[in-house]
Amino acid sequence: MRFAPTALALACALAAVPAAAQKPGSLGNLPPPPPQQPNLGPGPARPAPGPQMALPRDKPPPLGASAPGRPGASPGGRQAVSSGTGFVVAPRQIMTNHHVAEGCAAMTARLAGGQEIPATVIAADQQRDLALLRTESDPGPVLPFRRAAEVRRGESVVTYGFPLAGLLSSGPTLTTGDVSALAGLGDNARQIQISAPVQQGNSGGPLLDLRGHVVGVIVSKLNAQRIAQATGDIPQNVNFAVKHTEAVDFMREHGVQPQLEEGGAPRTAAEVGEIAHASTVFLRCLR
């Protein structure tokens, strides 16, 4: 199957805003699909012939999620306008995506036991799309990062997070998949491509190997509908995570020492989820 090279850099993902407030063009700023010819016979209408559609090369908008339904009230009269996932990377330190924390007047973290505590942004990196939050109370045990830098294509991985808050389970969701490529969209060397399903709200959650070590931070996905409109083909299981090496460098740059581990016995995905559970938090952005 032939595929236009420009489509390799398509930036179509679920936007990091509440779905009800999503603005036109927020899914990668694709032009509208070409007009369709009248349906003159059996079968679906087809797009009118025209010039090759120019596709944007900007990065995929992220997965920081809206919480469908009524926004949650919070102390001080603020409203919970979006949500995401984070995980404990050092004592009283939580990592998430920059786009999850961006523009928040305040943030809260709901811990594995159900208690909700305030969190404060102490560092952010827009290029890597990472942020560090500090809490005054203990948010849970530290999740270790893989010491080795290498991640292999075909390696099995596990995601853990809180997708589609207010629509799906209020508890965390686990998905499994593989590392598909060692770079992100447009050869972004700071990311890897994975096949594990992710949705809005997974942003900032850990990507773990089968030894329970963090190998990435979930960040974005392609939007299948928009790509289908542009190319006529439906992508499957094309999602992205920031590499763990980038997360480790980011922490060190801001004086936070990561916990690095290597080796250990392989575990099942369920066992990895049990490791991640106590260290993964549901984040709310308040405005």
PDB file of C-alpha atoms in Angstrom, residues 19-270:
ATOM      1  CA  ALA A  19     -14.578  17.579  25.342  1.00  0.00           C
ATOM      2  CA  ALA A  20     -17.522  19.935  25.713  1.00  0.00           C
ATOM      3  CA  ALA A  21     -15.234  22.940  25.301  1.00  0.00           C
ATOM      4  CA  GLN A  22     -13.166  21.567  22.470  1.00  0.00           C
ATOM      5  CA  LYS A  23     -12.600  24.170  19.767  1.00  0.00           C
ATOM      6  CA  PRO A  24     -12.600  23.549  16.002  1.00  0.00           C
ATOM      7  CA  GLY A  25      -9.142  22.704  14.799  1.00  0.00           C
ATOM      8  CA  SER A  26      -7.940  21.464  18.164  1.00  0.00           C
ATOM      9  CA  LEU A  27      -7.320  17.976  16.789  1.00  0.00           C
ATOM     10  CA  GLY A  28      -4.307  18.906  14.724  1.00  0.00           C
ATOM     11  CA  ASN A  29      -5.711  21.795  12.680  1.00  0.00           C
ATOM     12  CA  LEU A  30      -6.517  19.646   9.707  1.00  0.00           C
ATOM     13  CA  PRO A  31      -8.418  21.332   6.895  1.00  0.00           C
ATOM     14  CA  PRO A  32     -12.000  20.149   6.482  1.00  0.00           C
ATOM     15  CA  PRO A  33     -12.440  16.971   4.431  1.00  0.00           C
ATOM     16  CA  PRO A  34     -13.056  17.483   0.692  1.00  0.00           C
ATOM     17  CA  PRO A  35     -16.710  17.747  -0.430  1.00  0.00           C
ATOM     18  CA  GLN A  36     -18.387  14.497  -1.338  1.00  0.00           C
ATOM     19  CA  GLN A  37     -19.912  13.704  -4.707  1.00  0.00           C
ATOM     20  CA  PRO A  38     -23.602  12.828  -4.825  1.00  0.00           C
ATOM     21  CA  ASN A  39     -24.246   9.169  -4.297  1.00  0.00           C
ATOM     22  CA  LEU A  40     -25.308   8.057  -7.775  1.00  0.00           C
ATOM     23  CA  GLY A  41     -25.418   4.344  -7.178  1.00  0.00           C
ATOM     24  CA  PRO A  42     -24.883   1.533  -4.688  1.00  0.00           C
ATOM     25  CA  GLY A  43     -22.150   2.036  -2.147  1.00  0.00           C
ATOM     26  CA  PRO A  44     -21.009   5.002  -0.060  1.00  0.00           C
ATOM     27  CA  ALA A  45     -20.359   8.438  -1.495  1.00  0.00           C
ATOM     28  CA  ARG A  46     -16.730   9.120  -2.325  1.00  0.00           C
ATOM     29  CA  PRO A  47     -14.649  12.293  -2.001  1.00  0.00           C
ATOM     30  CA  ALA A  48     -14.384  14.441  -5.100  1.00  0.00           C
ATOM     31  CA  PRO A  49     -10.980  14.244  -6.787  1.00  0.00           C
ATOM     32  CA  GLY A  50      -8.669  17.077  -5.912  1.00  0.00           C
ATOM     33  CA  PRO A  51      -5.081  17.978  -5.058  1.00  0.00           C
ATOM     34  CA  GLN A  52      -3.133  16.139  -2.369  1.00  0.00           C
ATOM     35  CA  MET A  53      -4.168  17.419   1.071  1.00  0.00           C
ATOM     36  CA  ALA A  54      -1.324  19.160   2.874  1.00  0.00           C
ATOM     37  CA  LEU A  55      -0.999  17.648   6.337  1.00  0.00           C
ATOM     38  CA  PRO A  56       0.446  19.535   9.328  1.00  0.00           C
ATOM     39  CA  ARG A  57       3.723  18.535  10.943  1.00  0.00           C
ATOM     40  CA  ASP A  58       3.088  19.820  14.447  1.00  0.00           C
ATOM     41  CA  LYS A  59       3.124  17.296  17.294  1.00  0.00           C
ATOM     42  CA  PRO A  60      -0.064  15.461  18.325  1.00  0.00           C
ATOM     43  CA  PRO A  61      -2.193  17.355  20.797  1.00  0.00           C
ATOM     44  CA  PRO A  62      -2.066  15.502  24.106  1.00  0.00           C
ATOM     45  CA  LEU A  63      -4.313  13.271  26.157  1.00  0.00           C
ATOM     46  CA  GLY A  64      -4.858  15.407  29.217  1.00  0.00           C
ATOM     47  CA  ALA A  65      -8.517  14.784  29.613  1.00  0.00           C
ATOM     48  CA  SER A  66     -11.793  16.371  30.245  1.00  0.00           C
ATOM     49  CA  ALA A  67     -14.103  14.972  32.834  1.00  0.00           C
ATOM     50  CA  PRO A  68     -17.437  14.460  31.052  1.00  0.00           C
ATOM     51  CA  GLY A  69     -20.592  15.545  32.807  1.00  0.00           C
ATOM     52  CA  ARG A  70     -20.810  18.142  35.551  1.00  0.00           C
ATOM     53  CA  PRO A  71     -17.478  19.682  36.575  1.00  0.00           C
ATOM     54  CA  GLY A  72     -16.600  18.951  40.168  1.00  0.00           C
ATOM     55  CA  ALA A  73     -16.803  21.703  42.725  1.00  0.00           C
ATOM     56  CA  SER A  74     -13.798  22.265  44.956  1.00  0.00           C
ATOM     57  CA  PRO A  75     -12.904  24.309  48.042  1.00  0.00           C
ATOM     58  CA  GLY A  76     -12.567  28.002  47.273  1.00  0.00           C
ATOM     59  CA  GLY A  77     -15.230  27.891  44.585  1.00  0.00           C
ATOM     60  CA  ARG A  78     -12.902  26.593  41.877  1.00  0.00           C
ATOM     61  CA  GLN A  79     -14.111  24.045  39.339  1.00  0.00           C
ATOM     62  CA  ALA A  80     -12.393  20.843  38.199  1.00  0.00           C
ATOM     63  CA  VAL A  81     -12.157  21.524  34.483  1.00  0.00           C
ATOM     64  CA  SER A  82      -9.834  18.750  33.363  1.00  0.00           C
ATOM     65  CA  SER A  83      -8.084  15.672  34.664  1.00  0.00           C
ATOM     66  CA  GLY A  84      -5.106  13.448  34.051  1.00  0.00           C
ATOM     67  CA  THR A  85      -2.827  10.892  35.650  1.00  0.00           C
ATOM     68  CA  GLY A  86       0.399  11.148  37.624  1.00  0.00           C
ATOM     69  CA  PHE A  87       2.738   8.801  39.458  1.00  0.00           C
ATOM     70  CA  VAL A  88       5.114   9.063  42.401  1.00  0.00           C
ATOM     71  CA  VAL A  89       8.759   9.462  41.331  1.00  0.00           C
ATOM     72  CA  ALA A  90      10.355  10.598  44.612  1.00  0.00           C
ATOM     73  CA  PRO A  91       9.184  11.257  48.189  1.00  0.00           C
ATOM     74  CA  ARG A  92       6.265  13.734  47.899  1.00  0.00           C
ATOM     75  CA  GLN A  93       7.022  14.232  44.198  1.00  0.00           C
ATOM     76  CA  ILE A  94       4.603  13.334  41.387  1.00  0.00           C
ATOM     77  CA  MET A  95       5.337  13.334  37.660  1.00  0.00           C
ATOM     78  CA  THR A  96       2.759  14.116  34.989  1.00  0.00           C
ATOM     79  CA  ASN A  97       2.614  15.902  31.627  1.00  0.00           C
ATOM     80  CA  HIS A  98       3.135  19.633  31.206  1.00  0.00           C
ATOM     81  CA  HIS A  99      -0.200  19.868  29.385  1.00  0.00           C
ATOM     82  CA  VAL A 100      -2.023  18.284  32.332  1.00  0.00           C
ATOM     83  CA  ALA A 101      -0.720  20.939  34.756  1.00  0.00           C
ATOM     84  CA  GLU A 102      -0.631  23.924  32.384  1.00  0.00           C
ATOM     85  CA  GLY A 103      -2.891  26.839  33.314  1.00  0.00           C
ATOM     86  CA  CYS A 104      -4.216  25.302  36.526  1.00  0.00           C
ATOM     87  CA  ALA A 105      -4.940  27.676  39.397  1.00  0.00           C
ATOM     88  CA  ALA A 106      -4.628  24.673  41.714  1.00  0.00           C
ATOM     89  CA  MET A 107      -4.305  20.900  41.437  1.00  0.00           C
ATOM     90  CA  THR A 108      -5.397  17.974  43.554  1.00  0.00           C
ATOM     91  CA  ALA A 109      -4.223  14.366  43.601  1.00  0.00           C
ATOM     92  CA  ARG A 110      -6.530  11.499  44.559  1.00  0.00           C
ATOM     93  CA  LEU A 111      -4.479   8.711  46.071  1.00  0.00           C
ATOM     94  CA  ALA A 112      -4.982   4.942  45.876  1.00  0.00           C
ATOM     95  CA  GLY A 113      -6.775   4.982  49.234  1.00  0.00           C
ATOM     96  CA  GLY A 114      -9.284   7.573  48.023  1.00  0.00           C
ATOM     97  CA  GLN A 115      -8.034  10.603  49.950  1.00  0.00           C
ATOM     98  CA  GLU A 116      -7.513  13.802  47.967  1.00  0.00           C
ATOM     99  CA  ILE A 117      -4.547  16.089  48.649  1.00  0.00           C
ATOM    100  CA  PRO A 118      -3.321  19.359  47.125  1.00  0.00           C
ATOM    101  CA  ALA A 119      -0.421  19.319  44.667  1.00  0.00           C
ATOM    102  CA  THR A 120       1.790  22.212  43.546  1.00  0.00           C
ATOM    103  CA  VAL A 121       3.712  22.468  40.269  1.00  0.00           C
ATOM    104  CA  ILE A 122       7.422  22.895  41.002  1.00  0.00           C
ATOM    105  CA  ALA A 123       8.907  22.320  37.536  1.00  0.00           C
ATOM    106  CA  ALA A 124       7.643  22.064  33.984  1.00  0.00           C
ATOM    107  CA  ASP A 125       9.186  21.384  30.574  1.00  0.00           C
ATOM    108  CA  GLN A 126       6.990  22.172  27.595  1.00  0.00           C
ATOM    109  CA  GLN A 127       9.346  20.598  25.045  1.00  0.00           C
ATOM    110  CA  ARG A 128       9.435  17.262  26.813  1.00  0.00           C
ATOM    111  CA  ASP A 129       5.810  17.730  27.965  1.00  0.00           C
ATOM    112  CA  LEU A 130       6.661  16.834  31.556  1.00  0.00           C
ATOM    113  CA  ALA A 131       5.906  18.413  34.923  1.00  0.00           C
ATOM    114  CA  LEU A 132       6.801  17.731  38.550  1.00  0.00           C
ATOM    115  CA  LEU A 133       4.327  18.281  41.375  1.00  0.00           C
ATOM    116  CA  ARG A 134       5.010  18.488  45.103  1.00  0.00           C
ATOM    117  CA  THR A 135       2.643  17.337  47.827  1.00  0.00           C
ATOM    118  CA  GLU A 136       2.791  18.127  51.539  1.00  0.00           C
ATOM    119  CA  SER A 137       1.714  14.622  52.537  1.00  0.00           C
ATOM    120  CA  ASP A 138       2.914  11.222  51.372  1.00  0.00           C
ATOM    121  CA  PRO A 139       1.272  10.329  48.023  1.00  0.00           C
ATOM    122  CA  GLY A 140       2.499   6.726  47.987  1.00  0.00           C
ATOM    123  CA  PRO A 141       5.570   4.582  47.272  1.00  0.00           C
ATOM    124  CA  VAL A 142       8.062   5.625  44.609  1.00  0.00           C
ATOM    125  CA  LEU A 143       7.851   3.880  41.242  1.00  0.00           C
ATOM    126  CA  PRO A 144      11.369   3.025  40.016  1.00  0.00           C
ATOM    127  CA  PHE A 145      12.617   3.827  36.533  1.00  0.00           C
ATOM    128  CA  ARG A 146      14.509   1.323  34.410  1.00  0.00           C
ATOM    129  CA  ARG A 147      18.230   1.908  34.813  1.00  0.00           C
ATOM    130  CA  ALA A 148      19.125   0.759  31.313  1.00  0.00           C
ATOM    131  CA  ALA A 149      18.416   3.264  28.558  1.00  0.00           C
ATOM    132  CA  GLU A 150      17.476   0.681  25.955  1.00  0.00           C
ATOM    133  CA  VAL A 151      13.873  -0.123  25.099  1.00  0.00           C
ATOM    134  CA  ARG A 152      13.336  -2.699  22.368  1.00  0.00           C
ATOM    135  CA  ARG A 153      10.763  -2.889  19.610  1.00  0.00           C
ATOM    136  CA  GLY A 154       8.282  -5.608  20.440  1.00  0.00           C
ATOM    137  CA  GLU A 155       8.864  -5.307  24.179  1.00  0.00           C
ATOM    138  CA  SER A 156       5.688  -5.805  26.207  1.00  0.00           C
ATOM    139  CA  VAL A 157       4.486  -2.794  28.184  1.00  0.00           C
ATOM    140  CA  VAL A 158       1.677  -1.906  30.590  1.00  0.00           C
ATOM    141  CA  THR A 159      -0.164   1.393  31.060  1.00  0.00           C
ATOM    142  CA  TYR A 160      -1.946   2.431  34.235  1.00  0.00           C
ATOM    143  CA  GLY A 161      -4.131   5.507  34.587  1.00  0.00           C
ATOM    144  CA  PHE A 162      -7.523   7.200  34.663  1.00  0.00           C
ATOM    145  CA  PRO A 163      -8.997   7.549  31.167  1.00  0.00           C
ATOM    146  CA  LEU A 164     -12.317   9.277  30.429  1.00  0.00           C
ATOM    147  CA  ALA A 165     -13.012  10.350  34.003  1.00  0.00           C
ATOM    148  CA  GLY A 166     -16.734  10.564  34.703  1.00  0.00           C
ATOM    149  CA  LEU A 167     -17.567   8.121  31.926  1.00  0.00           C
ATOM    150  CA  LEU A 168     -15.624   4.942  32.667  1.00  0.00           C
ATOM    151  CA  SER A 169     -14.741   3.393  36.022  1.00  0.00           C
ATOM    152  CA  SER A 170     -13.700   5.882  38.665  1.00  0.00           C
ATOM    153  CA  GLY A 171     -10.859   3.510  39.490  1.00  0.00           C
ATOM    154  CA  PRO A 172      -7.660   3.063  37.479  1.00  0.00           C
ATOM    155  CA  THR A 173      -7.525   1.229  34.158  1.00  0.00           C
ATOM    156  CA  LEU A 174      -4.780  -1.115  32.967  1.00  0.00           C
ATOM    157  CA  THR A 175      -3.990  -1.811  29.306  1.00  0.00           C
ATOM    158  CA  THR A 176      -1.249  -3.836  27.655  1.00  0.00           C
ATOM    159  CA  GLY A 177       0.614  -3.668  24.368  1.00  0.00           C
ATOM    160  CA  ASP A 178       4.073  -3.491  22.847  1.00  0.00           C
ATOM    161  CA  VAL A 179       6.703  -0.952  21.918  1.00  0.00           C
ATOM    162  CA  SER A 180       6.100  -0.327  18.203  1.00  0.00           C
ATOM    163  CA  ALA A 181       8.848   2.169  17.356  1.00  0.00           C
ATOM    164  CA  LEU A 182      11.779   3.837  19.105  1.00  0.00           C
ATOM    165  CA  ALA A 183      10.770   7.359  18.089  1.00  0.00           C
ATOM    166  CA  GLY A 184       7.565   9.344  18.083  1.00  0.00           C
ATOM    167  CA  LEU A 185       5.714  11.229  15.387  1.00  0.00           C
ATOM    168  CA  GLY A 186       8.020  12.742  12.772  1.00  0.00           C
ATOM    169  CA  ASP A 187      11.002  10.899  14.320  1.00  0.00           C
ATOM    170  CA  ASN A 188      10.617  12.665  17.665  1.00  0.00           C
ATOM    171  CA  ALA A 189      13.601  11.214  19.528  1.00  0.00           C
ATOM    172  CA  ARG A 190      12.122  12.053  22.929  1.00  0.00           C
ATOM    173  CA  GLN A 191       9.224   9.642  22.526  1.00  0.00           C
ATOM    174  CA  ILE A 192       8.443   6.030  21.708  1.00  0.00           C
ATOM    175  CA  GLN A 193       5.414   4.632  19.905  1.00  0.00           C
ATOM    176  CA  ILE A 194       3.320   1.984  21.636  1.00  0.00           C
ATOM    177  CA  SER A 195       0.323  -0.179  20.763  1.00  0.00           C
ATOM    178  CA  ALA A 196      -1.213  -0.227  24.269  1.00  0.00           C
ATOM    179  CA  PRO A 197      -4.598   1.555  24.088  1.00  0.00           C
ATOM    180  CA  VAL A 198      -4.800   4.954  25.795  1.00  0.00           C
ATOM    181  CA  GLN A 199      -7.546   7.590  26.020  1.00  0.00           C
ATOM    182  CA  GLN A 200      -8.092  11.105  27.303  1.00  0.00           C
ATOM    183  CA  GLY A 201      -7.048  11.132  30.949  1.00  0.00           C
ATOM    184  CA  ASN A 202      -4.173   8.656  30.522  1.00  0.00           C
ATOM    185  CA  SER A 203      -1.816  11.612  30.053  1.00  0.00           C
ATOM    186  CA  GLY A 204       0.964  11.652  32.608  1.00  0.00           C
ATOM    187  CA  GLY A 205       0.509   8.024  33.613  1.00  0.00           C
ATOM    188  CA  PRO A 206       3.341   5.502  33.804  1.00  0.00           C
ATOM    189  CA  LEU A 207       4.328   3.124  31.032  1.00  0.00           C
ATOM    190  CA  LEU A 208       5.926   0.083  32.661  1.00  0.00           C
ATOM    191  CA  ASP A 209       7.855  -2.957  31.542  1.00  0.00           C
ATOM    192  CA  LEU A 210       7.072  -6.433  32.824  1.00  0.00           C
ATOM    193  CA  ARG A 211       9.473  -6.021  35.737  1.00  0.00           C
ATOM    194  CA  GLY A 212       7.475  -3.080  37.044  1.00  0.00           C
ATOM    195  CA  HIS A 213       9.991  -0.420  35.978  1.00  0.00           C
ATOM    196  CA  VAL A 214       8.910   2.839  34.351  1.00  0.00           C
ATOM    197  CA  VAL A 215       9.997   3.078  30.714  1.00  0.00           C
ATOM    198  CA  GLY A 216       7.858   6.034  29.665  1.00  0.00           C
ATOM    199  CA  VAL A 217       5.221   8.646  30.476  1.00  0.00           C
ATOM    200  CA  ILE A 218       1.998   8.419  28.440  1.00  0.00           C
ATOM    201  CA  VAL A 219       1.486  11.601  26.422  1.00  0.00           C
ATOM    202  CA  SER A 220      -0.637  11.385  23.229  1.00  0.00           C
ATOM    203  CA  LYS A 221      -2.338   9.338  20.525  1.00  0.00           C
ATOM    204  CA  LEU A 222      -3.363   9.716  16.906  1.00  0.00           C
ATOM    205  CA  ASN A 223      -6.983  10.532  16.226  1.00  0.00           C
ATOM    206  CA  ALA A 224      -8.207   7.787  13.904  1.00  0.00           C
ATOM    207  CA  GLN A 225     -11.230   9.702  12.642  1.00  0.00           C
ATOM    208  CA  ARG A 226      -9.294  12.749  11.531  1.00  0.00           C
ATOM    209  CA  ILE A 227      -6.585  10.688   9.843  1.00  0.00           C
ATOM    210  CA  ALA A 228      -9.234   8.642   8.053  1.00  0.00           C
ATOM    211  CA  GLN A 229     -10.745  11.891   6.748  1.00  0.00           C
ATOM    212  CA  ALA A 230      -7.361  13.010   5.477  1.00  0.00           C
ATOM    213  CA  THR A 231      -5.944   9.762   4.090  1.00  0.00           C
ATOM    214  CA  GLY A 232      -8.823   7.316   3.673  1.00  0.00           C
ATOM    215  CA  ASP A 233      -7.080   4.885   6.027  1.00  0.00           C
ATOM    216  CA  ILE A 234      -7.840   4.154   9.685  1.00  0.00           C
ATOM    217  CA  PRO A 235      -4.729   3.923  11.916  1.00  0.00           C
ATOM    218  CA  GLN A 236      -4.786   1.375  14.684  1.00  0.00           C
ATOM    219  CA  ASN A 237      -3.047   1.394  18.065  1.00  0.00           C
ATOM    220  CA  VAL A 238      -0.751   4.368  17.388  1.00  0.00           C
ATOM    221  CA  ASN A 239       0.012   5.979  20.741  1.00  0.00           C
ATOM    222  CA  PHE A 240       3.013   7.731  22.260  1.00  0.00           C
ATOM    223  CA  ALA A 241       4.981   8.001  25.496  1.00  0.00           C
ATOM    224  CA  VAL A 242       7.855  10.229  26.580  1.00  0.00           C
ATOM    225  CA  LYS A 243      10.978   8.091  27.001  1.00  0.00           C
ATOM    226  CA  HIS A 244      12.024   7.267  30.541  1.00  0.00           C
ATOM    227  CA  THR A 245      15.499   8.655  29.868  1.00  0.00           C
ATOM    228  CA  GLU A 246      13.932  12.066  29.181  1.00  0.00           C
ATOM    229  CA  ALA A 247      11.962  11.864  32.423  1.00  0.00           C
ATOM    230  CA  VAL A 248      15.088  10.924  34.398  1.00  0.00           C
ATOM    231  CA  ASP A 249      17.068  13.816  32.871  1.00  0.00           C
ATOM    232  CA  PHE A 250      14.215  16.213  33.628  1.00  0.00           C
ATOM    233  CA  MET A 251      14.148  15.169  37.275  1.00  0.00           C
ATOM    234  CA  ARG A 252      17.914  15.522  37.675  1.00  0.00           C
ATOM    235  CA  GLU A 253      17.870  18.966  36.069  1.00  0.00           C
ATOM    236  CA  HIS A 254      15.529  20.080  38.840  1.00  0.00           C
ATOM    237  CA  GLY A 255      17.365  18.483  41.733  1.00  0.00           C
ATOM    238  CA  VAL A 256      15.150  15.417  42.128  1.00  0.00           C
ATOM    239  CA  GLN A 257      16.961  12.089  42.308  1.00  0.00           C
ATOM    240  CA  PRO A 258      15.144   9.277  40.465  1.00  0.00           C
ATOM    241  CA  GLN A 259      15.068   5.745  41.776  1.00  0.00           C
ATOM    242  CA  LEU A 260      16.703   3.486  39.186  1.00  0.00           C
ATOM    243  CA  GLU A 261      16.492  -0.294  39.168  1.00  0.00           C
ATOM    244  CA  GLU A 262      17.441  -3.110  36.851  1.00  0.00           C
ATOM    245  CA  GLY A 263      16.908  -6.829  36.668  1.00  0.00           C
ATOM    246  CA  GLY A 264      14.256  -8.632  38.633  1.00  0.00           C
ATOM    247  CA  ALA A 265      11.940 -11.459  37.684  1.00  0.00           C
ATOM    248  CA  PRO A 266       9.393 -10.918  34.887  1.00  0.00           C
ATOM    249  CA  ARG A 267       5.858 -10.452  36.144  1.00  0.00           C
ATOM    250  CA  THR A 268       2.394 -10.756  34.681  1.00  0.00           C
ATOM    251  CA  ALA A 269       0.563  -7.610  33.620  1.00  0.00           C
ATOM    252  CA  ALA A 270      -1.743  -8.038  36.616  1.00  0.00           C
TER     253      ALA A 270
END
